[in-house]
Short mmCIF file of C-alpha atoms in Angstrom, two decimals:
data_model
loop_
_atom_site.label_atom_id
_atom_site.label_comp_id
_atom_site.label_asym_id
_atom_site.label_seq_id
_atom_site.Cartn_x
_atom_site.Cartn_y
_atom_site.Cartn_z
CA UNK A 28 -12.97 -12.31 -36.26
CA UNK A 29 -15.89 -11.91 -33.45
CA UNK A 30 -18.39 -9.74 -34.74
CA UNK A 31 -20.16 -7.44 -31.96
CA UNK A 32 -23.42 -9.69 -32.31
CA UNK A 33 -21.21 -12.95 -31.52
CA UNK A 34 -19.43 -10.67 -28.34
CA UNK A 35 -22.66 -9.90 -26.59
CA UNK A 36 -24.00 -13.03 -27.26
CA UNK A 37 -21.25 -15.53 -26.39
CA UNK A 38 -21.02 -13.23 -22.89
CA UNK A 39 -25.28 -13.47 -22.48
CA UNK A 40 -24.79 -17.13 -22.34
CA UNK A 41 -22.19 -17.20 -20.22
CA UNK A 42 -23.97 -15.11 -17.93
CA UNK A 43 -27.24 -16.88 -18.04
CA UNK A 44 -25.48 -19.90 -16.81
CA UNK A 45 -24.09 -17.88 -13.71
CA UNK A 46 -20.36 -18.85 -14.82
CA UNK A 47 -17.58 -15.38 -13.81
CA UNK A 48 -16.36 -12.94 -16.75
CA UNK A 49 -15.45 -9.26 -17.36
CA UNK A 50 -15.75 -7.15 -20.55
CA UNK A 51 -13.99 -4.13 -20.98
CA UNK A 52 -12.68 -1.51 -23.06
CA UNK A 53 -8.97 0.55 -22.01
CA UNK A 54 -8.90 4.68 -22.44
CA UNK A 55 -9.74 5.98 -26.04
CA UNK A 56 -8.76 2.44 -27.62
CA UNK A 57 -11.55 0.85 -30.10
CA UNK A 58 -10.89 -2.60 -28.93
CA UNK A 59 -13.71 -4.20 -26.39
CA UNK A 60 -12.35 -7.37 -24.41
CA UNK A 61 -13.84 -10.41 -22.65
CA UNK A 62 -12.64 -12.54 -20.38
CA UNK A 63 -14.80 -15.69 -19.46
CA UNK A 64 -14.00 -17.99 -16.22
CA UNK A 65 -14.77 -21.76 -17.13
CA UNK A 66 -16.04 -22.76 -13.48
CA UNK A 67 -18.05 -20.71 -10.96
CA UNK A 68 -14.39 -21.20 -8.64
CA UNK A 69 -13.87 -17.58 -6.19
CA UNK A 70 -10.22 -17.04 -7.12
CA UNK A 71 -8.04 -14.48 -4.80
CA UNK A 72 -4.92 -13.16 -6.01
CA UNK A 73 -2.14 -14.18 -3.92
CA UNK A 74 1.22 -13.25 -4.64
CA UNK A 75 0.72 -10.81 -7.77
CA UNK A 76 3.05 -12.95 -10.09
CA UNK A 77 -0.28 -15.13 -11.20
CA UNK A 78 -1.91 -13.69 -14.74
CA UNK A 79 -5.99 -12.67 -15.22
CA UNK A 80 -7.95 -9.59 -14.42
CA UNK A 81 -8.35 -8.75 -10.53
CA UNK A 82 -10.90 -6.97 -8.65
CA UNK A 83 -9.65 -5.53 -5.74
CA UNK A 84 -11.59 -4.18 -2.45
CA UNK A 85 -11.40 -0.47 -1.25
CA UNK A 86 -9.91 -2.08 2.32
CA UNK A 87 -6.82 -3.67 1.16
CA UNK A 88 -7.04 -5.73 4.05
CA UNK A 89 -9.42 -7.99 2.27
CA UNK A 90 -8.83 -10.27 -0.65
CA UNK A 91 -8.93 -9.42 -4.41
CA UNK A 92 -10.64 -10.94 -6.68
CA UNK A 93 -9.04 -13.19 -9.44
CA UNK A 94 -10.99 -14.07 -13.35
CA UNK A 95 -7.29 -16.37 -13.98
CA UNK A 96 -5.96 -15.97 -17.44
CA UNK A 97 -5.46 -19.95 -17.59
CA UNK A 98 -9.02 -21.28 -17.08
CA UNK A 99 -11.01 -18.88 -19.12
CA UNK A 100 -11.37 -18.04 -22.48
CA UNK A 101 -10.08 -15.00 -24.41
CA UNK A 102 -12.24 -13.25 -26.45
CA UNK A 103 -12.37 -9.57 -27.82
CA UNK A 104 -13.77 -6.98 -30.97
CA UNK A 105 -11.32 -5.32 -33.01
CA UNK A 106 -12.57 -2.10 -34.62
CA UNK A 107 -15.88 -1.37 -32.12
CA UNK A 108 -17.06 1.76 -33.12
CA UNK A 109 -20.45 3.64 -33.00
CA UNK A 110 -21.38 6.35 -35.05
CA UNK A 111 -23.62 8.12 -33.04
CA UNK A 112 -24.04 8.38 -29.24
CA UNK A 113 -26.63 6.19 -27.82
CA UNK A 114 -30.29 7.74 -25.83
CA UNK A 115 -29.45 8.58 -22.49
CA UNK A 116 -30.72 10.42 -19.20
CA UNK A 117 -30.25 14.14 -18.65
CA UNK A 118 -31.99 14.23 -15.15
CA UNK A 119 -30.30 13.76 -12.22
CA UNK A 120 -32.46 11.46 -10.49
CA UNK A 121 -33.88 13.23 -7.36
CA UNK A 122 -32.06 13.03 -3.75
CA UNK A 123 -34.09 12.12 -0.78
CA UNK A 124 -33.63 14.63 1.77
CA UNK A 125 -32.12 12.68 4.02
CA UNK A 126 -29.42 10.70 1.94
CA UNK A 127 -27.95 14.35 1.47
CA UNK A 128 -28.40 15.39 5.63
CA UNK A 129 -26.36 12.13 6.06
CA UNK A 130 -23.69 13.02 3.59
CA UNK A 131 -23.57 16.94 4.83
CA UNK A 132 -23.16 15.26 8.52
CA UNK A 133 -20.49 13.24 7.30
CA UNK A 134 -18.38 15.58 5.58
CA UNK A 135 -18.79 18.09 8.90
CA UNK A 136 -17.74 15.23 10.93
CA UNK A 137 -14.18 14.84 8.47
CA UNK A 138 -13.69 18.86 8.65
CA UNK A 139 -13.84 18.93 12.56
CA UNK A 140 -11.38 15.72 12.43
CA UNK A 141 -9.06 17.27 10.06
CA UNK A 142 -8.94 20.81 12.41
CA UNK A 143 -7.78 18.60 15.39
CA UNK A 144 -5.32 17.30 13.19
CA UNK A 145 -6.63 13.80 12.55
CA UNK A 146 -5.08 13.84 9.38
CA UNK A 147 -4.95 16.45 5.98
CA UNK A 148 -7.34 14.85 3.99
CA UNK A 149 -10.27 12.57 3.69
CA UNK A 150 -12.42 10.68 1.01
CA UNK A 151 -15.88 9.98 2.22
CA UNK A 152 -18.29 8.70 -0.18
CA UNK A 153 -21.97 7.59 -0.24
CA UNK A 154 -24.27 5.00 -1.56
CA UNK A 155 -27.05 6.00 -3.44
CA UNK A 156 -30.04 3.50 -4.39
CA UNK A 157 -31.82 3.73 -7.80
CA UNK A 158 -34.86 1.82 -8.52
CA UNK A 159 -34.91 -0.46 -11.94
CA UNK A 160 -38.24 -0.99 -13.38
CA UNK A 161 -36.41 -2.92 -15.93
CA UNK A 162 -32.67 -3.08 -16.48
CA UNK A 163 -30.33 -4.80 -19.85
CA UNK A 164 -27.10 -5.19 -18.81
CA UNK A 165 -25.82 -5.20 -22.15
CA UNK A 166 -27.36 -2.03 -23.26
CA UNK A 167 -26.61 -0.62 -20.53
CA UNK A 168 -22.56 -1.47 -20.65
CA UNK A 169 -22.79 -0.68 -24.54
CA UNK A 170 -24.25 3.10 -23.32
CA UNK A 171 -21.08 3.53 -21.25
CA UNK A 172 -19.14 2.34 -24.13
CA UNK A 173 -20.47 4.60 -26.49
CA UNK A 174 -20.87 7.73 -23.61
CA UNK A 175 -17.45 7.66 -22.15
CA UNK A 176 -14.65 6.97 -25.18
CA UNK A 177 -11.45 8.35 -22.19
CA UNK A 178 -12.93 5.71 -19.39
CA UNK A 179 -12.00 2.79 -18.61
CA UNK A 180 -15.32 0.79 -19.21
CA UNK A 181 -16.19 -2.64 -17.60
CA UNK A 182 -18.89 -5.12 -17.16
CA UNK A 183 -17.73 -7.97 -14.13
CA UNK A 184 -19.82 -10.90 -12.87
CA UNK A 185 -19.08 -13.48 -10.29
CA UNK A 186 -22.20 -15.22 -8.54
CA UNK A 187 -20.62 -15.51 -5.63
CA UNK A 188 -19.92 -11.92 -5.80
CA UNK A 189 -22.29 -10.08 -7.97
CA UNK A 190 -22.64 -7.47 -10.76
CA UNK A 191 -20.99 -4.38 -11.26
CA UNK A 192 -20.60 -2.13 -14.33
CA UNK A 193 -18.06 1.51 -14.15
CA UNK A 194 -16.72 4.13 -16.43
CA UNK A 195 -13.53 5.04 -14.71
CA UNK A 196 -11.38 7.99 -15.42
CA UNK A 197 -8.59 7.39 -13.15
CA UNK A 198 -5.43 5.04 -13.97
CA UNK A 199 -3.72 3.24 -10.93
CA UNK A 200 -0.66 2.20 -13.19
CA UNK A 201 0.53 0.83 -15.46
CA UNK A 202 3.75 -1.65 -16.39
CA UNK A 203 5.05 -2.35 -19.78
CA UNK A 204 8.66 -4.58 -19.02
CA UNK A 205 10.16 -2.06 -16.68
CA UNK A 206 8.56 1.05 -17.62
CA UNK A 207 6.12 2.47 -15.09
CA UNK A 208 3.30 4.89 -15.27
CA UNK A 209 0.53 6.67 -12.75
CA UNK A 210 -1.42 9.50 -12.70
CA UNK A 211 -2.27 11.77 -9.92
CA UNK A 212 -5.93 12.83 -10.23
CA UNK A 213 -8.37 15.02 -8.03
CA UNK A 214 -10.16 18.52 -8.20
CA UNK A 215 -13.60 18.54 -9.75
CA UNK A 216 -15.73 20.96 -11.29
CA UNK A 217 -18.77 20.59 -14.00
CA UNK A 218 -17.64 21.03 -17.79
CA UNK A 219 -19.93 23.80 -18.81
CA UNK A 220 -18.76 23.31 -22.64
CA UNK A 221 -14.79 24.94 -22.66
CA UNK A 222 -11.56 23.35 -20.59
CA UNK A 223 -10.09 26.66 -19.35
CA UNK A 224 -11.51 27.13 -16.04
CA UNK A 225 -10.26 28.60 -13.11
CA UNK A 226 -9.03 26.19 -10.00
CA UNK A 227 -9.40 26.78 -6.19
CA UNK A 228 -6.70 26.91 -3.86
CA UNK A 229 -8.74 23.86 -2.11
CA UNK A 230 -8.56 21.81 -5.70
CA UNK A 231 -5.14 22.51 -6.16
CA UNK A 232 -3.87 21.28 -2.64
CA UNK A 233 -5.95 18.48 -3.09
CA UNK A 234 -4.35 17.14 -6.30
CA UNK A 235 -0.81 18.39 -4.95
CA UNK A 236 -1.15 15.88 -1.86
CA UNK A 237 -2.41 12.68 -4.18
CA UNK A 238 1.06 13.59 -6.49
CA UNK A 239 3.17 14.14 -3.26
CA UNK A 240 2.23 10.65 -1.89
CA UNK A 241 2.37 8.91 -4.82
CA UNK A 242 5.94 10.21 -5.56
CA UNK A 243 7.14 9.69 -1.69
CA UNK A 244 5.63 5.99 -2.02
CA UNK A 245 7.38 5.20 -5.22
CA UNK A 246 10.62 6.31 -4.55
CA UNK A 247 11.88 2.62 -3.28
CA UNK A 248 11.02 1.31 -6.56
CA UNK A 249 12.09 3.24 -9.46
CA UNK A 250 14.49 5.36 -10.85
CA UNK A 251 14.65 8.22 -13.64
CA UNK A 252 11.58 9.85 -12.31
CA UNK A 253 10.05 12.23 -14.56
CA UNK A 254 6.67 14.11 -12.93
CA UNK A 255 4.85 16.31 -16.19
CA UNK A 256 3.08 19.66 -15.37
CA UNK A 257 -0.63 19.80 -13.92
CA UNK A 258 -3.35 19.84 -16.93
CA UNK A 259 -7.06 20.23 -16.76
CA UNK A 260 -8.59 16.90 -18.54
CA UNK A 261 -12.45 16.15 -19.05
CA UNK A 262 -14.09 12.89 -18.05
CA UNK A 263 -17.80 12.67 -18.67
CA UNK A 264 -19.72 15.55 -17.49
CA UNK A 265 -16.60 16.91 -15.13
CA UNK A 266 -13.20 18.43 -15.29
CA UNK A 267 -10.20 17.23 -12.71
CA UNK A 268 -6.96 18.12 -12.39
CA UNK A 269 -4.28 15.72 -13.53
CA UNK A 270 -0.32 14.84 -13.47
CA UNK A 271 1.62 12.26 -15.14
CA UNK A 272 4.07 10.18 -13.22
CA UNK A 273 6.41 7.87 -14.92
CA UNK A 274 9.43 6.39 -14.22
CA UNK A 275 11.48 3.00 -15.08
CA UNK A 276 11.41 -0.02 -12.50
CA UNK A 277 14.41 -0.67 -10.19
CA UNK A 278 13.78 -4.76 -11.19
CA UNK A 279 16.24 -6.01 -9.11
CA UNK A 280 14.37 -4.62 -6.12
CA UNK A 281 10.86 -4.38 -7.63
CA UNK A 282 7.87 -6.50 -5.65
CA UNK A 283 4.44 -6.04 -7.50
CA UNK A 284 2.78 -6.67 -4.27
CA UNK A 285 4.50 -4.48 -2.13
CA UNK A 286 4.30 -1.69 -4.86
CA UNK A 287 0.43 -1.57 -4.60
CA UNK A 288 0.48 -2.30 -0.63
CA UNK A 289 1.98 0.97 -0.98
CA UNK A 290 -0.41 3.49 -3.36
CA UNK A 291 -3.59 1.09 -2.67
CA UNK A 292 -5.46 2.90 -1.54
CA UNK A 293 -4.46 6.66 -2.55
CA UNK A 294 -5.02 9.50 -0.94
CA UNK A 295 -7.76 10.12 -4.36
CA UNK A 296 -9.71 7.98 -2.77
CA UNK A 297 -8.51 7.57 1.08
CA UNK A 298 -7.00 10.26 2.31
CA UNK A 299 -3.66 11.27 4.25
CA UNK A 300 -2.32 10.11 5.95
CA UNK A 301 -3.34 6.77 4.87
CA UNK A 302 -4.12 4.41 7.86
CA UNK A 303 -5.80 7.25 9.94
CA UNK A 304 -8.12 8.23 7.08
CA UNK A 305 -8.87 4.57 6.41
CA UNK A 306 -9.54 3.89 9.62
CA UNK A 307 -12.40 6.96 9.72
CA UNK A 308 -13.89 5.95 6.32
CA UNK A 309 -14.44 2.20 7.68
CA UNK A 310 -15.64 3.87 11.29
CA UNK A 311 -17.77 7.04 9.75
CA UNK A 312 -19.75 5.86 6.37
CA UNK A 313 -21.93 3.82 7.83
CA UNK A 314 -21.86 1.02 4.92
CA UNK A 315 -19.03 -1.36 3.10
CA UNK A 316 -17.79 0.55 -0.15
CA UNK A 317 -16.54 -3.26 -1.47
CA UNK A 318 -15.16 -2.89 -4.68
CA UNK A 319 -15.83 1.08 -4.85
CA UNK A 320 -12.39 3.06 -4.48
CA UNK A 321 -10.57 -0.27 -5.15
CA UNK A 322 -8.98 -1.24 -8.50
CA UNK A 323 -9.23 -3.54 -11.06
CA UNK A 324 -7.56 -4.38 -14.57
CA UNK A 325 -5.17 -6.54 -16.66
CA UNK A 326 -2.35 -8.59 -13.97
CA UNK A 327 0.48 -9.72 -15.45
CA UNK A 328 -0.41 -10.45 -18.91
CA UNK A 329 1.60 -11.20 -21.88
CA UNK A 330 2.70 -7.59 -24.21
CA UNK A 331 3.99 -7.83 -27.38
CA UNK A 332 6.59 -4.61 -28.42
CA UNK A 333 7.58 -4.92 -32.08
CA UNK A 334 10.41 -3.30 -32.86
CA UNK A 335 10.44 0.02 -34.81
CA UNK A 336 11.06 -0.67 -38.68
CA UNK A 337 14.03 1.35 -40.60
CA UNK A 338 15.33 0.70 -43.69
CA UNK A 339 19.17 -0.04 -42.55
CA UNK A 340 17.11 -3.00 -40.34
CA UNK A 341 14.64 -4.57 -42.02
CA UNK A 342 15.58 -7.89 -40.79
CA UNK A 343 14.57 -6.96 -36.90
CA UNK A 344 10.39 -5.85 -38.06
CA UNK A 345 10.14 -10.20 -38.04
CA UNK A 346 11.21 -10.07 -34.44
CA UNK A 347 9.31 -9.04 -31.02
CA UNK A 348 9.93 -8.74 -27.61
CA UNK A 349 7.40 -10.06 -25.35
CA UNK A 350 7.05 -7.87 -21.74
CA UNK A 351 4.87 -8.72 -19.08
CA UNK A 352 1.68 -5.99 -18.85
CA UNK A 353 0.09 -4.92 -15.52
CA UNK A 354 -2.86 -2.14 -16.34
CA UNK A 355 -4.74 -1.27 -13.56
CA UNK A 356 -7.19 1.15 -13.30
CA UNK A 357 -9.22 3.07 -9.75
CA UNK A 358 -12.93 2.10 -9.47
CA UNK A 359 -14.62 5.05 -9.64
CA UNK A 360 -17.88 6.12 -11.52
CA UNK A 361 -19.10 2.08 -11.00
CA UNK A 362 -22.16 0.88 -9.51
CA UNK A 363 -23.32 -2.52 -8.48
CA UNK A 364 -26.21 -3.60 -9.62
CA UNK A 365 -28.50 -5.69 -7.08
CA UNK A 366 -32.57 -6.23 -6.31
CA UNK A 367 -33.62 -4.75 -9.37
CA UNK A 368 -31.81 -1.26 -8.01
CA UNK A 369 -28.43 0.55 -8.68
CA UNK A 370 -26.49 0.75 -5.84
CA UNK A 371 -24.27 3.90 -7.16
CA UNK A 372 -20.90 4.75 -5.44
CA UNK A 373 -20.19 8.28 -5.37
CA UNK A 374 -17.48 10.33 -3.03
CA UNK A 375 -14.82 13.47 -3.30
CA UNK A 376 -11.98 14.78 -1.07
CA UNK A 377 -12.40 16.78 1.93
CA UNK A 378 -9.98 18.65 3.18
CA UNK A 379 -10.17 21.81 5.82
CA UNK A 380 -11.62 24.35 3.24
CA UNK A 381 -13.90 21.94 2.27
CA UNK A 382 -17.85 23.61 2.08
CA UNK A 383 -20.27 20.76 2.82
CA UNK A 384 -22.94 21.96 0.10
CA UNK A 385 -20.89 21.94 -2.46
CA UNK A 386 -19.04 18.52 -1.38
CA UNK A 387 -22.33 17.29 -1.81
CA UNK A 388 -23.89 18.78 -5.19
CA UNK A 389 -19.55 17.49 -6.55
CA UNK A 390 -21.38 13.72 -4.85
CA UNK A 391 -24.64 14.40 -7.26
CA UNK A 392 -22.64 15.69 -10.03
CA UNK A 393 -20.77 12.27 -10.31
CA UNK A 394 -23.58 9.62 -9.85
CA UNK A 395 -24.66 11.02 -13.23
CA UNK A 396 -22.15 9.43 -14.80
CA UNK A 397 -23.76 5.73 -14.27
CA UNK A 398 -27.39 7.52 -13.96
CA UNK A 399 -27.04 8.78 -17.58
CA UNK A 400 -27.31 5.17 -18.70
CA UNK A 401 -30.22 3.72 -16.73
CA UNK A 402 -33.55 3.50 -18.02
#
């Protein structure tokens, strides 16, 4: 069994010789992963029936990244636990004046669009630069560990590429056999220490057009839809709205590829309609988001289902079936680290009651999420 020691350490050497890997740990599970590539190869993904951990761009219209299951080595730590939450920042870093002018002149510029009908909604987003006077990457990804249980929390390195480290809350989907599973997630306010807290109309639209697409989009694929009721859920220092969307897999009809070309990206973290709020994101924020606002996760890998035990069966708890496992999960919260700095990704959804103060202080609000953990 790797100890936590052997982890870190295996994945420092790996790193020091500049070869690809990920760590991560899924939602509220104590198991931490690693995933080492044995050359310093760029792998794209391709037709979605290959196996490994992608890393996909916000503009699908670029490749995604591949780490391939079969030339790299597996390794992971059962039972990682902490007792006690590790040291980290309170502040909020300041703002230079005109990083927030920018944003404020951004958002005005996606109201005025939406109110001559551009489109309903748009996710505009902004880089913010923090300087490192020293920086552990290790620490650092073991503070979001620790800090954010419910994230999805990941440490990914390609040299050809470069570092990034997030503490998502949002799922893309996930696939166990033919069983399917997404979650539509927007609305944000500050948790100020209780979960019943009153929601705008603009919040609740918001959310309401991320579920509508994502239902309209999946339609083609699945069947026995089942959509659960909206629920106020915590992720770090905010609250969002959230609703479950499951369904099973029409398989005789089902195309991986085509399934994402169709959420990826969603209007979370794009807007709607899709190709005309794309299309203003790449034209309006005035730098590449790269991996921010894409996805990443497990492709295609290998999921063992044992079979529930009973006494009247006792011969079937020797048997399981093995289902292929797609787990994806939205970049969000993530920041790339480059030139001793933090390049941190932060955005939110504007719609036509959108206030551009406060779309900006929801911007600040999420950057501390990574900003928590820096020295």
């Amino acid at each position: 069994m790797t100890t936590s020691d052997q982890f870190f350490e295996t994945i420092q050497k790996h790193y020091n010789q500049q070869l690809p890997f990920v760590a991560y740990r899924k939602p509220n599970s104590s198991t931490v992963k690693g995933l080492l590539q044995s050359d310093k190869k760029l792998h794209y993904v391709e037709d979605y029936k290959t196996s490994g951990f992608v890393f996909a761009p916000f503009d699908d219209s670029q490749n995604s990244v591949l780490i391939p299951l079969e030339n790299s080595e597996s390794i992971e730590i059962n039972n990682y636990t902490r007792t006690n939450k590790t040291a980290v920042r309170n502040d909020y870093f300041s703002v230079a004046n005109k990083e927030k002018q920018q944003h404020i002149n951004l958002v005005e510029k996606g109201v005025k669009a939406i109110e001559k009908g551009a489109f309903h909604k748009v996710v505009l987003s902004r880089q913010e630069t923090v300087k490192l006077s020293e920086f552990n990457l290790f620490q650092t990804f073991e503070k979001l560990l620790v800090n954010y249980p419910s994230a999805f929390v990941y440490c990914w390195y390609h040299p050809k590429i470069g570092l990034w480290l997030g503490a998502t809350p949002e799922t893309l989907m996930k696939i166990e056999g033919n069983h399917f599973s997404m979650m539509a997630l927007a609305g944000t306010q500050e948790y100020s220490g209780h979960m019943d807290v009153d929601w705008k109309d603009k919040e609740r639209a918001e959310q309401q057009i991320v579920t509508d697409f994502i239902i309209e989009n999946l339609k083609p694929f699945v069947e026995n839809l089942k959509i659960s009721d909206v629920e106020t859920v915590k992720a770090g220092n905010l609250l969002h709205l959230r609703t479950m969307i499951s369904a099973n897999l029409k398989l005789e009809h089902f195309n991986l590829k085509d399934l994402i070309s169709r959420l990826h990206p969603t209007p979370a973290v794009c807007g709607l309609p899709k190709m005309a709020a794309k299309e203003f994101i790449l034209e309006q924020e005035q730098y590449s988001r790269e991996f921010y606002s894409g996805y990443l996760g497990e492709l295609n890998y290998d999921s063992i289902l044992k079979p529930r035990s009973s006494k009247r069966n006792i011969e079937n708890r020797a048997y399981a079936i093995t289902k292929k496992s797609t787990q994806l999960y939205v970049n969000l919260r993530c920041m790339q680290i480059k030139d001793q700095s933090a390049l941190i990704y932060v955005g939110g959804g504007i719609t036509k009651a959108s206030n551009t103060e406060s779309e900006l202080e929801e911007t600040i609000k999420k950057a501390q999420t990574m900003k928590s953990v820096l020295k």
